Amino acid sequence: MYQLFFTPNWFNGLDIFFEGISLIVALLIAAYSLRIYRFTKENRFAYFMVAFLMVAFGLASKMFTSSVLYYHPLREVTAGVLSPIVGPGLEFADLFYRAGFFVEMFLMLAAWLLIFFISQKSRDRLRKYHEVSQMALFIYLIFLISFVANFQYVVFYLTSAVILGLTVLNYYKNYLNTDKNENAFRVMLSFIFILLSNVFFVFVYFYNQFYVLAEIFMLIGFLTLLGTYSKIKRRF
C-alpha cells in the first residue's frame, strides 16, 4: 500500500485531528481575509483568502487520503466506490493514493507561492504579458514538483521550506519597515512556525517522530496567524 512516508503508529489518526483543526483555522483565515478585503478593497487580502482556501482543500485531500490508509472500513467503502477506476483486485489502488497526495502537494505549493508574492512589496500584478507568462511557468513547475514528490516526498517539503523561508524574510523586512509593529511580528512568527513544520517534515525519513513535531508546529503557525487576523478583523 502506497504511503509517502511511514509515520509513528501511535500518532495515526491524531494527525488527522491536528490537520482537521488546521483546516478549520485555514477556512477562518480565508473568511477573515474576505471580510477585510470587503472593507479595504486591497487585493492582497483577496489573494490571501484564495491562498488559504487552497491550503484548506490541500489539507482536506491529505486528511481523506490518510483516513483511507488508516481505517480499514473506510478503505473498503472507498475500494467499492472506486473499483471501476482502480481495477479488479485493486491493482491500480496506488494511483488513488498518489492522486490524493498530488492534489495536496499542488494546492499547498500554489498557496505558499501565492503568499510569497503577497509578502513582497505591494504593486499591481498580472497586468503585463511577461508577468502572466511567468505565472504560467510557476504553475507548470508546481505541477512538475508535485508529480516528482509523489516518488520522493522530500522534494515537496524542501520546496515548501524554501518558499516559506523567502516569505519569512519578506515579512521580516515588513516588520522592520512598520517600526516593529506587533501584528507584523505575529504574521512573521506564524510563518516561522509553518517553516519549521516543513523542515521537520523533510527529516521524517531519518526519524519518524519528527512527523509529530511537524504537525504541532503547523497547527501553532495557523493558530498564531488566526489570532493576528482576529485582532485585525475587530477594526472593521
PDB file of N, CA, C and O in Angstrom, residues 14-15 20-21 40 54 67 73 75 89 98 103 137 147 150:
ATOM      1  N   LEU A  14      -4.339  10.765  15.046  1.00  0.00           N
ATOM      2  CA  LEU A  14      -4.146  12.046  15.722  1.00  0.00           C
ATOM      3  C   LEU A  14      -3.710  13.121  14.733  1.00  0.00           C
ATOM      4  O   LEU A  14      -4.077  14.290  14.873  1.00  0.00           O
ATOM      5  N   ASP A  15      -2.930  12.697  13.733  1.00  0.00           N
ATOM      6  CA  ASP A  15      -2.504  13.678  12.731  1.00  0.00           C
ATOM      7  C   ASP A  15      -3.709  14.212  11.956  1.00  0.00           C
ATOM      8  O   ASP A  15      -3.757  15.395  11.600  1.00  0.00           O
ATOM      9  N   GLY A  20      -7.359  18.503  10.903  1.00  0.00           N
ATOM     10  CA  GLY A  20      -8.738  18.984  10.895  1.00  0.00           C
ATOM     11  C   GLY A  20      -8.849  20.357  11.542  1.00  0.00           C
ATOM     12  O   GLY A  20      -9.551  21.244  11.038  1.00  0.00           O
ATOM     13  N   ILE A  21      -8.141  20.522  12.660  1.00  0.00           N
ATOM     14  CA  ILE A  21      -8.126  21.841  13.314  1.00  0.00           C
ATOM     15  C   ILE A  21      -7.461  22.863  12.394  1.00  0.00           C
ATOM     16  O   ILE A  21      -7.957  23.988  12.233  1.00  0.00           O
ATOM     17  N   THR A  40     -11.462  47.074   2.843  1.00  0.00           N
ATOM     18  CA  THR A  40     -10.280  47.817   2.388  1.00  0.00           C
ATOM     19  C   THR A  40     -10.119  47.831   0.875  1.00  0.00           C
ATOM     20  O   THR A  40      -9.455  48.716   0.333  1.00  0.00           O
ATOM     21  N   MET A  54      -6.915  27.309  -0.717  1.00  0.00           N
ATOM     22  CA  MET A  54      -6.116  26.230  -1.302  1.00  0.00           C
ATOM     23  C   MET A  54      -5.466  25.385  -0.212  1.00  0.00           C
ATOM     24  O   MET A  54      -5.401  24.153  -0.319  1.00  0.00           O
ATOM     25  N   SER A  67      -6.994   9.007   5.934  1.00  0.00           N
ATOM     26  CA  SER A  67      -8.074   8.251   6.579  1.00  0.00           C
ATOM     27  C   SER A  67      -8.292   6.912   5.883  1.00  0.00           C
ATOM     28  O   SER A  67      -8.523   5.886   6.536  1.00  0.00           O
ATOM     29  N   PRO A  73     -12.413   0.025   7.467  1.00  0.00           N
ATOM     30  CA  PRO A  73     -13.794   0.155   6.962  1.00  0.00           C
ATOM     31  C   PRO A  73     -13.918   1.221   5.872  1.00  0.00           C
ATOM     32  O   PRO A  73     -14.593   1.003   4.858  1.00  0.00           O
ATOM     33  N   ARG A  75     -11.534   2.215   3.989  1.00  0.00           N
ATOM     34  CA  ARG A  75     -10.789   1.722   2.827  1.00  0.00           C
ATOM     35  C   ARG A  75     -11.652   0.773   2.003  1.00  0.00           C
ATOM     36  O   ARG A  75     -11.624   0.804   0.773  1.00  0.00           O
ATOM     37  N   GLY A  89      -9.330  -6.391  -8.180  1.00  0.00           N
ATOM     38  CA  GLY A  89      -8.244  -6.695  -7.255  1.00  0.00           C
ATOM     39  C   GLY A  89      -7.495  -5.464  -6.797  1.00  0.00           C
ATOM     40  O   GLY A  89      -6.426  -5.572  -6.196  1.00  0.00           O
ATOM     41  N   ARG A  98      -1.718   8.201  -4.738  1.00  0.00           N
ATOM     42  CA  ARG A  98      -0.826   9.180  -5.365  1.00  0.00           C
ATOM     43  C   ARG A  98      -1.601  10.418  -5.810  1.00  0.00           C
ATOM     44  O   ARG A  98      -1.114  11.546  -5.681  1.00  0.00           O
ATOM     45  N   VAL A 103      -2.785  16.126  -5.199  1.00  0.00           N
ATOM     46  CA  VAL A 103      -3.678  17.276  -5.022  1.00  0.00           C
ATOM     47  C   VAL A 103      -3.225  18.107  -3.826  1.00  0.00           C
ATOM     48  O   VAL A 103      -3.177  19.344  -3.886  1.00  0.00           O
ATOM     49  N   LEU A 137       4.435  29.680 -15.974  1.00  0.00           N
ATOM     50  CA  LEU A 137       5.642  28.889 -15.733  1.00  0.00           C
ATOM     51  C   LEU A 137       5.657  28.351 -14.305  1.00  0.00           C
ATOM     52  O   LEU A 137       5.991  27.180 -14.074  1.00  0.00           O
ATOM     53  N   PHE A 147       4.372  16.208  -8.965  1.00  0.00           N
ATOM     54  CA  PHE A 147       4.439  14.875  -9.580  1.00  0.00           C
ATOM     55  C   PHE A 147       5.680  14.126  -9.101  1.00  0.00           C
ATOM     56  O   PHE A 147       5.603  12.967  -8.681  1.00  0.00           O
ATOM     57  N   ASN A 150       5.697  12.805  -5.503  1.00  0.00           N
ATOM     58  CA  ASN A 150       4.952  11.580  -5.236  1.00  0.00           C
ATOM     59  C   ASN A 150       5.873  10.377  -5.150  1.00  0.00           C
ATOM     60  O   ASN A 150       5.514   9.349  -4.574  1.00  0.00           O
TER      61      ASN A 150
END
